[in-house]
Amino acid sequence: MLSGFFEITGGRSLKGAIKIQGAKNSALPILAATVLVDGEAELRNCPRLSDVDATVNILKHFGCRVSRQGHTLRVDSRGINDTPIPDRLMHEMRSSIIFLGAVLGRFGQAVLSAPGGCDIGLRPIDLHLDAMRAFGAQITESHGRICCTCAQGLRGTDITLAFPSVGATENIMLAAVTAAGKTTVCNAAREPEITDLADFLNTCGARITGAGSGEMVIEGVPALHGGQHAVIPDRIVAGSYLAAAAATGGEITVQNVNPSHLSTVLPVFRDAGCKIDVQAADISLRAPMRPRAVKYIRTMPYPGFPTDLQAPVSAFLCVAEGTSVISETIFENRYKHAAGLNRLGADIRVDGRTAIIEGVPRLTGAAVESPDLRGGFALVLAGLAAEGVTRVGGIRHVERGYEDICGALTSLGAAIVKIDGT
Ligand code: EPZ
């Protein structure tokens, strides 16, 4: 546990209310989009996360002037220049591929290092590259670097995605907004983060219709001007804390959320015996002493059950009464948290993309290591429910996506401290 760990004394029910952070997976593409803005963009409700910091470092590398006041970031991209992003910055986070469409649109060329795979799968980018070729870009790949050029400028085109990839949809939007002519996208991703990116771009003068519907039309405009935008709440962080309450017989309210973004998640908590109350921008959950198993959960593209909540929900089902079955249809290697959960006394069997969870009456504390971002949260959640002390290593994974997780959980009555490994 070199990189520091969380030390959790479990067995305490979570009680109280917390305000949910802005969405990481909305803030990142919106920040990349500021490369296209000939002016100043003001982004409110930007979470304080290492992935956001890594994205800001890449913007500064291009010469953007970036300042932060609390949860508001201001980015001025006037006068930026095109310089290849060094591997050091590209490797700080997986989703730096999201710069492809914006950099190509702004400079007519983009040199990125091929994003290595990551903790949850190979993470191919074929759909991204095929789409850039459809806009007229030439692409060469060698020595782990991807070189895209389009000297004559991107031209609007018609694209049908073989899979509603979130990142590919975002890169298509960013390439299309200042391309010459019209772009249509069929089978586009429908996640709320797509609609949020479209809202930001339209605020800056883009002409996007149909975001969130799966079919989008984007009329290219000569340039984008500055604008102001508030990032949507993080539906995955909200669902993660609700799962933590469900695992500890707790009663919490997550505030400043959009309940419609969790429309296929709340029924799972109800099936597990939790009482859910939805009020405007708040969701309250009161858990039974012990949750019921949920027969079958299948992760799907939005609006289906989100793959990012598979690990946190798997963790709370470890202490449910009965057998739950989960099918992970989006990523090929997203059960790496099962080993740690079993070390805490859970009974999970993984067979390919299916996990069978036999609920156990109690978990017992132990030392475990975060395998990835959402798996790390799952282990923290299990530690909250376990008897005794749990140490969760690899906190750098968790801090990529959960702002001040110790502060948030402590405010809900948890006994958790961060022990720095340095
Ligand atoms: C985004 O990743 C999110 N990341 C992920 O959240 C999320 O799990 C995922 O969407 C699905 O909702 C960000 O927004 C920064 P995809 P992305 O392209 O864009 C395959 C988290 O925990 N695929 O929709 O990479 C791919 O292998 C992270 O916050 C191709 O085959 O997801 C995967 O099986 C994890 N070729 C599936 O599509 C491609 O060119 C979904 O990927 C692209 C993707």
Short mmCIF file of C-alpha atoms and ligand atoms in Angstrom, two decimals:
data_model
loop_
_atom_site.label_atom_id
_atom_site.label_comp_id
_atom_site.label_asym_id
_atom_site.label_seq_id
_atom_site.Cartn_x
_atom_site.Cartn_y
_atom_site.Cartn_z
CA MET A 1 0.00 0.00 0.00
CA LEU A 2 2.60 2.43 -1.14
CA SER A 3 0.34 5.15 -2.45
CA GLY A 4 -1.52 5.68 0.79
CA PHE A 5 -4.72 4.07 1.98
CA PHE A 6 -8.09 4.68 3.58
CA GLU A 7 -8.55 3.18 7.05
CA ILE A 8 -12.21 2.42 7.78
CA THR A 9 -13.81 1.18 10.99
CA GLY A 10 -17.01 -0.44 9.77
CA GLY A 11 -20.37 -1.30 11.28
CA ARG A 12 -21.80 2.26 11.40
CA SER A 13 -24.98 3.19 9.50
CA LEU A 14 -24.67 6.24 7.24
CA LYS A 15 -27.04 9.07 8.21
CA GLY A 16 -27.50 12.61 6.93
CA ALA A 17 -27.30 14.56 3.67
CA ILE A 18 -24.53 15.41 1.21
CA LYS A 19 -24.37 17.71 -1.79
CA ILE A 20 -23.26 15.82 -4.90
CA GLN A 21 -20.31 17.10 -6.98
CA GLY A 22 -20.40 18.06 -10.64
CA ALA A 23 -20.07 15.20 -13.10
CA LYS A 24 -16.49 14.14 -13.87
CA ASN A 25 -17.55 12.59 -17.20
CA SER A 26 -19.19 15.85 -18.23
CA ALA A 27 -16.48 18.23 -17.00
CA LEU A 28 -13.70 16.40 -18.89
CA PRO A 29 -15.15 16.63 -22.44
CA ILE A 30 -16.39 20.18 -21.77
CA LEU A 31 -12.90 21.22 -20.73
CA ALA A 32 -11.52 19.60 -23.91
CA ALA A 33 -14.15 21.55 -25.88
CA THR A 34 -12.72 24.86 -24.62
CA VAL A 35 -9.83 24.32 -27.07
CA LEU A 36 -12.37 25.25 -29.78
CA VAL A 37 -13.61 28.39 -27.99
CA ASP A 38 -12.18 31.70 -29.24
CA GLY A 39 -12.87 33.47 -25.94
CA GLU A 40 -13.33 32.77 -22.25
CA ALA A 41 -15.42 29.84 -20.98
CA GLU A 42 -16.68 29.92 -17.38
CA LEU A 43 -17.53 26.45 -16.05
CA ARG A 44 -19.35 26.24 -12.72
CA ASN A 45 -19.81 23.10 -10.58
CA CYS A 46 -16.49 21.63 -11.77
CA PRO A 47 -15.43 18.91 -9.31
CA ARG A 48 -11.99 18.96 -7.64
CA LEU A 49 -10.52 15.71 -9.00
CA SER A 50 -7.14 14.52 -10.24
CA ASP A 51 -8.63 13.74 -13.69
CA VAL A 52 -9.84 17.35 -13.94
CA ASP A 53 -6.38 18.59 -12.89
CA ALA A 54 -4.77 16.39 -15.56
CA THR A 55 -7.10 17.83 -18.21
CA VAL A 56 -6.31 21.39 -17.07
CA ASN A 57 -2.58 20.61 -17.37
CA ILE A 58 -3.10 19.61 -21.01
CA LEU A 59 -5.05 22.85 -21.65
CA LYS A 60 -2.22 24.87 -20.09
CA HIS A 61 0.23 22.96 -22.29
CA PHE A 62 -1.60 24.37 -25.34
CA GLY A 63 -1.28 27.86 -23.84
CA CYS A 64 -4.80 28.20 -22.41
CA ARG A 65 -5.07 30.50 -19.41
CA VAL A 66 -6.91 28.57 -16.69
CA SER A 67 -7.95 29.80 -13.25
CA ARG A 68 -10.04 28.15 -10.54
CA GLN A 69 -12.20 29.81 -7.88
CA GLY A 70 -13.81 27.14 -5.74
CA HIS A 71 -15.80 24.95 -8.13
CA THR A 72 -15.66 27.47 -10.99
CA LEU A 73 -13.01 27.12 -13.71
CA ARG A 74 -12.30 29.88 -16.25
CA VAL A 75 -10.53 28.90 -19.46
CA ASP A 76 -9.33 31.46 -22.02
CA SER A 77 -8.20 29.72 -25.21
CA ARG A 78 -7.43 32.81 -27.28
CA GLY A 79 -3.99 32.63 -28.92
CA ILE A 80 -3.28 28.99 -28.11
CA ASN A 81 -0.83 27.04 -30.21
CA ASP A 82 -0.63 23.48 -31.42
CA THR A 83 2.04 21.52 -29.67
CA PRO A 84 2.01 17.72 -29.43
CA ILE A 85 0.80 16.57 -26.03
CA PRO A 86 3.72 14.88 -24.27
CA ASP A 87 3.24 11.25 -23.24
CA ARG A 88 3.69 12.32 -19.61
CA LEU A 89 0.49 14.38 -19.77
CA MET A 90 -1.39 11.90 -21.97
CA HIS A 91 -0.77 9.03 -19.62
CA GLU A 92 -1.98 10.90 -16.56
CA MET A 93 -5.48 9.84 -17.48
CA ARG A 94 -7.15 7.47 -19.90
CA SER A 95 -9.73 9.87 -21.27
CA SER A 96 -7.22 12.31 -22.79
CA ILE A 97 -8.34 10.78 -26.13
CA ILE A 98 -11.24 13.22 -25.80
CA PHE A 99 -8.88 15.98 -26.99
CA LEU A 100 -8.71 14.36 -30.45
CA GLY A 101 -11.77 15.97 -32.02
CA ALA A 102 -11.24 19.40 -30.46
CA VAL A 103 -7.52 19.64 -31.34
CA LEU A 104 -8.14 18.39 -34.89
CA GLY A 105 -10.96 20.90 -35.25
CA ARG A 106 -8.91 23.80 -33.94
CA PHE A 107 -5.48 23.14 -35.48
CA GLY A 108 -6.16 20.79 -38.43
CA GLN A 109 -3.85 18.22 -36.89
CA ALA A 110 -3.55 16.24 -33.68
CA VAL A 111 -0.75 14.06 -32.33
CA LEU A 112 -1.78 11.94 -29.36
CA SER A 113 -0.15 8.98 -27.70
CA ALA A 114 -2.24 5.87 -28.16
CA PRO A 115 -4.11 5.56 -24.86
CA GLY A 116 -2.89 2.34 -23.25
CA GLY A 117 -5.59 0.00 -22.06
CA CYS A 118 -6.62 0.57 -18.50
CA ASP A 119 -7.90 -1.27 -15.48
CA ILE A 120 -11.27 -2.25 -16.96
CA GLY A 121 -10.42 -3.32 -20.49
CA LEU A 122 -8.55 -2.75 -23.72
CA ARG A 123 -10.39 0.52 -24.36
CA PRO A 124 -9.99 0.48 -28.19
CA ILE A 125 -10.47 3.74 -30.11
CA ASP A 126 -11.35 2.37 -33.56
CA LEU A 127 -14.75 4.12 -33.54
CA HIS A 128 -13.03 7.45 -32.78
CA LEU A 129 -10.47 7.06 -35.59
CA ASP A 130 -13.01 5.80 -38.16
CA ALA A 131 -15.13 8.88 -37.41
CA MET A 132 -12.17 11.27 -37.86
CA ARG A 133 -11.43 9.61 -41.23
CA ALA A 134 -15.07 10.23 -42.21
CA PHE A 135 -14.44 13.96 -41.59
CA GLY A 136 -11.51 13.75 -44.07
CA ALA A 137 -8.61 13.26 -41.67
CA GLN A 138 -5.61 11.09 -42.55
CA ILE A 139 -4.40 8.99 -39.65
CA THR A 140 -1.11 7.18 -39.10
CA GLU A 141 -0.17 5.16 -36.04
CA SER A 142 3.41 4.33 -35.14
CA HIS A 143 5.54 3.94 -32.05
CA GLY A 144 2.48 4.29 -29.85
CA ARG A 145 1.57 7.69 -31.28
CA ILE A 146 -1.47 8.58 -33.38
CA CYS A 147 -1.01 11.35 -35.96
CA CYS A 148 -4.17 12.85 -37.45
CA THR A 149 -3.97 15.53 -40.14
CA CYS A 150 -6.61 17.33 -42.18
CA ALA A 151 -4.83 20.20 -43.90
CA GLN A 152 -7.87 21.22 -45.92
CA GLY A 153 -10.06 21.34 -42.79
CA LEU A 154 -12.72 18.94 -41.54
CA ARG A 155 -15.81 18.46 -43.69
CA GLY A 156 -19.26 17.59 -42.31
CA THR A 157 -20.28 13.96 -42.91
CA ASP A 158 -22.83 11.26 -42.05
CA ILE A 159 -21.74 8.81 -39.33
CA THR A 160 -23.46 5.73 -37.98
CA LEU A 161 -21.76 4.32 -34.87
CA ALA A 162 -21.56 0.52 -34.61
CA PHE A 163 -21.82 1.00 -30.83
CA PRO A 164 -23.14 4.09 -28.96
CA SER A 165 -19.67 4.91 -27.63
CA VAL A 166 -19.69 7.90 -25.25
CA GLY A 167 -16.17 9.05 -26.08
CA ALA A 168 -16.54 8.53 -29.82
CA THR A 169 -19.82 10.51 -29.79
CA GLU A 170 -18.06 13.34 -27.94
CA ASN A 171 -15.14 13.40 -30.38
CA ILE A 172 -17.58 13.46 -33.30
CA MET A 173 -19.41 16.43 -31.74
CA LEU A 174 -16.13 18.29 -31.16
CA ALA A 175 -14.91 17.65 -34.71
CA ALA A 176 -18.28 18.57 -36.25
CA VAL A 177 -19.09 21.89 -34.54
CA THR A 178 -16.63 23.92 -36.64
CA ALA A 179 -16.39 21.55 -39.65
CA ALA A 180 -17.54 22.80 -43.05
CA GLY A 181 -21.15 21.76 -43.58
CA LYS A 182 -23.57 19.43 -41.80
CA THR A 183 -22.85 16.27 -39.82
CA THR A 184 -25.46 13.67 -38.89
CA VAL A 185 -24.83 11.00 -36.27
CA CYS A 186 -26.89 7.81 -35.95
CA ASN A 187 -26.67 5.49 -32.92
CA ALA A 188 -24.98 8.23 -30.90
CA ALA A 189 -24.55 7.77 -27.14
CA ARG A 190 -27.52 9.15 -25.17
CA GLU A 191 -25.84 9.70 -21.77
CA PRO A 192 -26.72 12.94 -19.91
CA GLU A 193 -23.06 13.94 -20.30
CA ILE A 194 -23.59 14.05 -24.09
CA THR A 195 -26.52 16.44 -23.68
CA ASP A 196 -24.48 18.54 -21.24
CA LEU A 197 -21.61 18.84 -23.74
CA ALA A 198 -24.11 19.85 -26.46
CA ASP A 199 -25.62 22.46 -24.14
CA PHE A 200 -22.18 23.95 -23.45
CA LEU A 201 -21.25 23.98 -27.17
CA ASN A 202 -24.58 25.55 -28.15
CA THR A 203 -24.05 28.23 -25.48
CA CYS A 204 -20.81 29.04 -27.31
CA GLY A 205 -22.57 29.34 -30.66
CA ALA A 206 -22.61 25.77 -31.97
CA ARG A 207 -25.70 24.40 -33.75
CA ILE A 208 -26.40 20.93 -32.37
CA THR A 209 -29.85 19.34 -32.30
CA GLY A 210 -30.97 15.92 -31.08
CA ALA A 211 -28.37 15.42 -28.32
CA GLY A 212 -29.55 12.65 -25.99
CA SER A 213 -31.91 11.15 -28.55
CA GLY A 214 -29.41 8.90 -30.29
CA GLU A 215 -29.74 10.84 -33.56
CA MET A 216 -27.86 14.17 -33.79
CA VAL A 217 -27.53 16.88 -36.46
CA ILE A 218 -24.64 19.34 -36.19
CA GLU A 219 -24.42 22.36 -38.53
CA GLY A 220 -20.79 23.53 -38.65
CA VAL A 221 -20.15 27.18 -37.71
CA PRO A 222 -16.98 29.24 -38.43
CA ALA A 223 -15.99 29.65 -34.78
CA LEU A 224 -17.19 29.34 -31.20
CA HIS A 225 -17.32 32.33 -28.80
CA GLY A 226 -17.02 32.27 -25.00
CA GLY A 227 -19.86 31.35 -22.67
CA GLN A 228 -20.93 30.27 -19.19
CA HIS A 229 -22.14 26.80 -18.17
CA ALA A 230 -22.88 24.79 -15.04
CA VAL A 231 -21.82 21.14 -15.20
CA ILE A 232 -24.59 18.63 -14.41
CA PRO A 233 -24.48 16.68 -11.14
CA ASP A 234 -22.55 13.40 -11.08
CA ARG A 235 -25.14 10.61 -11.30
CA ILE A 236 -22.51 7.94 -10.65
CA VAL A 237 -21.26 9.56 -7.44
CA ALA A 238 -24.89 10.01 -6.30
CA GLY A 239 -25.64 6.32 -6.97
CA SER A 240 -22.40 5.29 -5.25
CA TYR A 241 -23.31 7.03 -1.98
CA LEU A 242 -26.88 5.66 -2.13
CA ALA A 243 -25.34 2.16 -2.45
CA ALA A 244 -23.15 2.87 0.60
CA ALA A 245 -26.26 3.77 2.62
CA ALA A 246 -28.01 0.61 1.39
CA ALA A 247 -25.02 -1.48 2.55
CA THR A 248 -24.98 -0.02 6.07
CA GLY A 249 -28.72 0.05 6.95
CA GLY A 250 -28.48 3.82 6.66
CA GLU A 251 -30.73 6.73 5.79
CA ILE A 252 -29.25 9.49 3.61
CA THR A 253 -30.25 12.22 1.18
CA VAL A 254 -28.11 13.06 -1.85
CA GLN A 255 -28.70 16.72 -2.78
CA ASN A 256 -28.22 18.69 -6.00
CA VAL A 257 -28.85 15.71 -8.27
CA ASN A 258 -31.04 15.11 -11.32
CA PRO A 259 -33.20 12.10 -10.35
CA SER A 260 -34.14 11.43 -13.99
CA HIS A 261 -30.48 10.51 -14.62
CA LEU A 262 -30.93 7.57 -12.22
CA SER A 263 -34.24 6.31 -13.62
CA THR A 264 -32.97 2.73 -14.11
CA VAL A 265 -30.94 2.72 -10.89
CA LEU A 266 -33.55 3.68 -8.28
CA PRO A 267 -35.72 0.59 -9.06
CA VAL A 268 -32.72 -1.60 -8.11
CA PHE A 269 -32.58 0.00 -4.65
CA ARG A 270 -36.36 -0.42 -4.29
CA ASP A 271 -36.09 -4.10 -5.32
CA ALA A 272 -33.46 -4.47 -2.56
CA GLY A 273 -36.02 -3.24 -0.01
CA CYS A 274 -34.89 0.40 0.28
CA LYS A 275 -37.45 3.17 0.61
CA ILE A 276 -36.71 5.86 -1.99
CA ASP A 277 -38.17 9.38 -1.86
CA VAL A 278 -37.53 11.78 -4.77
CA GLN A 279 -37.95 15.54 -4.28
CA ALA A 280 -36.95 17.90 -7.12
CA ALA A 281 -33.14 17.78 -6.89
CA ASP A 282 -32.85 15.44 -3.87
CA ILE A 283 -33.06 11.67 -3.51
CA SER A 284 -33.56 10.13 -0.05
CA LEU A 285 -32.91 6.47 0.66
CA ARG A 286 -33.85 4.58 3.80
CA ALA A 287 -32.33 1.12 3.89
CA PRO A 288 -33.68 -1.95 5.67
CA MET A 289 -31.45 -3.52 8.30
CA ARG A 290 -30.41 -6.01 5.62
CA PRO A 291 -31.09 -5.48 1.89
CA ARG A 292 -32.73 -8.13 -0.30
CA ALA A 293 -30.83 -9.65 -3.21
CA VAL A 294 -31.68 -8.33 -6.70
CA LYS A 295 -32.30 -11.22 -9.09
CA TYR A 296 -30.70 -9.83 -12.23
CA ILE A 297 -28.91 -6.61 -13.24
CA ARG A 298 -27.53 -6.05 -16.74
CA THR A 299 -25.37 -3.01 -17.52
CA MET A 300 -26.40 -1.22 -20.73
CA PRO A 301 -25.78 2.07 -22.54
CA TYR A 302 -27.92 4.94 -21.18
CA PRO A 303 -30.71 4.94 -20.19
CA GLY A 304 -29.96 1.36 -19.12
CA PHE A 305 -28.26 0.49 -15.82
CA PRO A 306 -24.85 2.28 -15.93
CA THR A 307 -21.68 0.17 -16.02
CA ASP A 308 -20.01 2.69 -13.68
CA LEU A 309 -22.42 1.70 -10.88
CA GLN A 310 -21.88 -2.04 -11.34
CA ALA A 311 -19.03 -2.22 -8.82
CA PRO A 312 -20.66 -0.10 -6.04
CA VAL A 313 -23.97 -1.97 -6.40
CA SER A 314 -22.19 -5.36 -6.49
CA ALA A 315 -20.61 -4.39 -3.17
CA PHE A 316 -23.87 -3.62 -1.39
CA LEU A 317 -25.44 -6.83 -2.75
CA CYS A 318 -22.64 -8.78 -1.02
CA VAL A 319 -24.50 -8.31 2.29
CA ALA A 320 -28.00 -8.77 0.82
CA GLU A 321 -30.22 -11.72 1.67
CA GLY A 322 -30.23 -14.12 -1.30
CA THR A 323 -28.50 -14.49 -4.66
CA SER A 324 -27.95 -11.63 -7.12
CA VAL A 325 -26.75 -12.01 -10.71
CA ILE A 326 -25.01 -9.22 -12.61
CA SER A 327 -24.13 -9.14 -16.30
CA GLU A 328 -21.50 -6.57 -17.36
CA THR A 329 -22.16 -6.03 -21.07
CA ILE A 330 -20.05 -2.87 -21.60
CA PHE A 331 -16.48 -3.64 -20.49
CA GLU A 332 -14.71 -6.98 -20.66
CA ASN A 333 -12.74 -6.78 -17.44
CA ARG A 334 -14.78 -4.93 -14.87
CA TYR A 335 -14.97 -7.40 -11.96
CA LYS A 336 -11.49 -6.84 -10.57
CA HIS A 337 -13.06 -5.64 -7.31
CA ALA A 338 -14.55 -9.14 -6.72
CA ALA A 339 -11.24 -10.48 -5.35
CA GLY A 340 -11.05 -7.72 -2.74
CA LEU A 341 -14.72 -8.14 -1.81
CA ASN A 342 -14.22 -11.90 -1.34
CA ARG A 343 -11.21 -11.13 0.86
CA LEU A 344 -13.61 -9.16 3.05
CA GLY A 345 -15.82 -12.25 3.35
CA ALA A 346 -18.13 -11.85 0.35
CA ASP A 347 -19.11 -14.77 -1.85
CA ILE A 348 -18.84 -13.68 -5.50
CA ARG A 349 -18.19 -16.02 -8.38
CA VAL A 350 -17.22 -14.45 -11.71
CA ASP A 351 -17.75 -16.31 -14.97
CA GLY A 352 -16.74 -14.12 -17.91
CA ARG A 353 -19.08 -11.13 -17.93
CA THR A 354 -21.40 -12.59 -15.27
CA ALA A 355 -21.03 -12.29 -11.51
CA ILE A 356 -23.06 -14.43 -9.10
CA ILE A 357 -23.27 -12.87 -5.64
CA GLU A 358 -24.42 -15.04 -2.72
CA GLY A 359 -25.33 -12.55 0.02
CA VAL A 360 -23.61 -13.12 3.37
CA PRO A 361 -24.82 -11.84 6.77
CA ARG A 362 -21.62 -9.95 7.45
CA LEU A 363 -18.26 -8.91 6.04
CA THR A 364 -15.07 -8.72 8.11
CA GLY A 365 -12.39 -6.04 7.79
CA ALA A 366 -9.08 -6.75 6.00
CA ALA A 367 -6.42 -5.02 3.88
CA VAL A 368 -7.42 -4.72 0.18
CA GLU A 369 -6.18 -2.82 -2.89
CA SER A 370 -8.26 -0.67 -5.27
CA PRO A 371 -8.10 -2.19 -8.79
CA ASP A 372 -9.67 0.84 -10.52
CA LEU A 373 -11.83 3.89 -9.85
CA ARG A 374 -15.28 2.36 -9.27
CA GLY A 375 -13.84 -0.89 -7.90
CA GLY A 376 -11.96 1.18 -5.34
CA PHE A 377 -15.19 2.83 -4.19
CA ALA A 378 -16.79 -0.64 -3.98
CA LEU A 379 -14.06 -1.74 -1.55
CA VAL A 380 -14.51 1.41 0.57
CA LEU A 381 -18.26 0.74 0.63
CA ALA A 382 -17.66 -2.85 1.76
CA GLY A 383 -15.31 -1.59 4.48
CA LEU A 384 -18.10 0.66 5.80
CA ALA A 385 -20.34 -2.42 6.16
CA ALA A 386 -17.66 -4.79 7.47
CA GLU A 387 -17.01 -5.58 11.11
CA GLY A 388 -13.65 -4.28 12.28
CA VAL A 389 -11.01 -2.31 10.41
CA THR A 390 -10.50 -2.30 6.62
CA ARG A 391 -7.58 -0.70 4.82
CA VAL A 392 -8.15 0.17 1.16
CA GLY A 393 -4.93 0.90 -0.78
CA GLY A 394 -4.56 2.55 -4.21
CA ILE A 395 -6.50 5.66 -3.18
CA ARG A 396 -5.19 7.52 -6.25
CA HIS A 397 -7.75 5.50 -8.26
CA VAL A 398 -10.65 6.58 -6.05
CA GLU A 399 -9.60 10.23 -5.92
CA ARG A 400 -9.81 10.39 -9.73
CA GLY A 401 -13.60 10.40 -9.45
CA TYR A 402 -14.80 11.06 -5.89
CA GLU A 403 -14.17 14.57 -4.56
CA ASP A 404 -13.22 14.56 -0.84
CA ILE A 405 -14.58 11.06 -0.27
CA CYS A 406 -13.33 11.04 3.35
CA GLY A 407 -15.04 14.35 4.13
CA ALA A 408 -18.28 13.23 2.48
CA LEU A 409 -18.42 9.87 4.28
CA THR A 410 -17.33 11.36 7.62
CA SER A 411 -20.18 13.91 7.37
CA LEU A 412 -22.51 10.91 7.05
CA GLY A 413 -21.15 9.34 10.25
CA ALA A 414 -18.56 6.96 8.80
CA ALA A 415 -15.24 6.34 10.56
CA ILE A 416 -12.75 6.78 7.71
CA VAL A 417 -9.34 8.43 7.58
CA LYS A 418 -6.80 8.82 4.79
CA ILE A 419 -3.29 7.64 5.66
CA ASP A 420 -0.80 9.14 3.22
CA GLY A 421 1.68 6.62 1.89
CA THR A 422 4.40 9.22 1.32
C1 EPZ B 1 -17.00 6.72 -20.90
O1 EPZ B 1 -15.87 5.96 -21.29
C2 EPZ B 1 -16.79 7.04 -19.43
N1 EPZ B 1 -15.56 7.81 -19.26
C3 EPZ B 1 -16.69 5.73 -18.64
O2 EPZ B 1 -16.57 6.08 -17.26
C4 EPZ B 1 -17.98 4.93 -18.84
O3 EPZ B 1 -17.86 3.70 -18.18
C5 EPZ B 1 -18.21 4.70 -20.33
O4 EPZ B 1 -18.22 5.96 -21.03
C6 EPZ B 1 -19.53 3.99 -20.60
O5 EPZ B 1 -20.58 4.73 -20.07
C7 EPZ B 1 -15.59 9.15 -19.50
O6 EPZ B 1 -16.61 9.70 -19.89
C8 EPZ B 1 -14.31 9.91 -19.25
P1 EPZ B 1 -17.33 3.96 -24.44
P2 EPZ B 1 -15.63 5.62 -22.88
O7 EPZ B 1 -16.56 4.50 -25.58
O8 EPZ B 1 -16.04 6.80 -23.68
C9 EPZ B 1 -16.03 -0.01 -26.68
C10 EPZ B 1 -15.68 6.00 -15.07
O9 EPZ B 1 -15.62 5.09 -14.23
N2 EPZ B 1 -15.38 0.88 -27.66
O10 EPZ B 1 -18.80 4.24 -24.35
O11 EPZ B 1 -14.26 5.11 -23.03
C11 EPZ B 1 -15.26 -0.03 -25.37
O12 EPZ B 1 -14.20 -0.95 -25.43
C12 EPZ B 1 -15.38 5.70 -16.53
O13 EPZ B 1 -15.99 7.19 -14.83
C13 EPZ B 1 -14.87 0.33 -28.83
O14 EPZ B 1 -14.95 -0.87 -29.05
O15 EPZ B 1 -16.68 4.45 -23.07
C14 EPZ B 1 -16.30 -0.44 -24.38
O16 EPZ B 1 -16.45 -1.85 -24.43
C15 EPZ B 1 -14.97 4.26 -16.76
N3 EPZ B 1 -14.25 1.15 -29.72
C16 EPZ B 1 -17.59 0.20 -24.94
O17 EPZ B 1 -17.31 0.52 -26.30
C17 EPZ B 1 -14.14 2.50 -29.52
O18 EPZ B 1 -13.58 3.21 -30.38
C18 EPZ B 1 -18.01 1.46 -24.18
O19 EPZ B 1 -17.02 2.39 -24.36
C19 EPZ B 1 -14.66 3.04 -28.32
C20 EPZ B 1 -15.29 2.21 -27.41
#
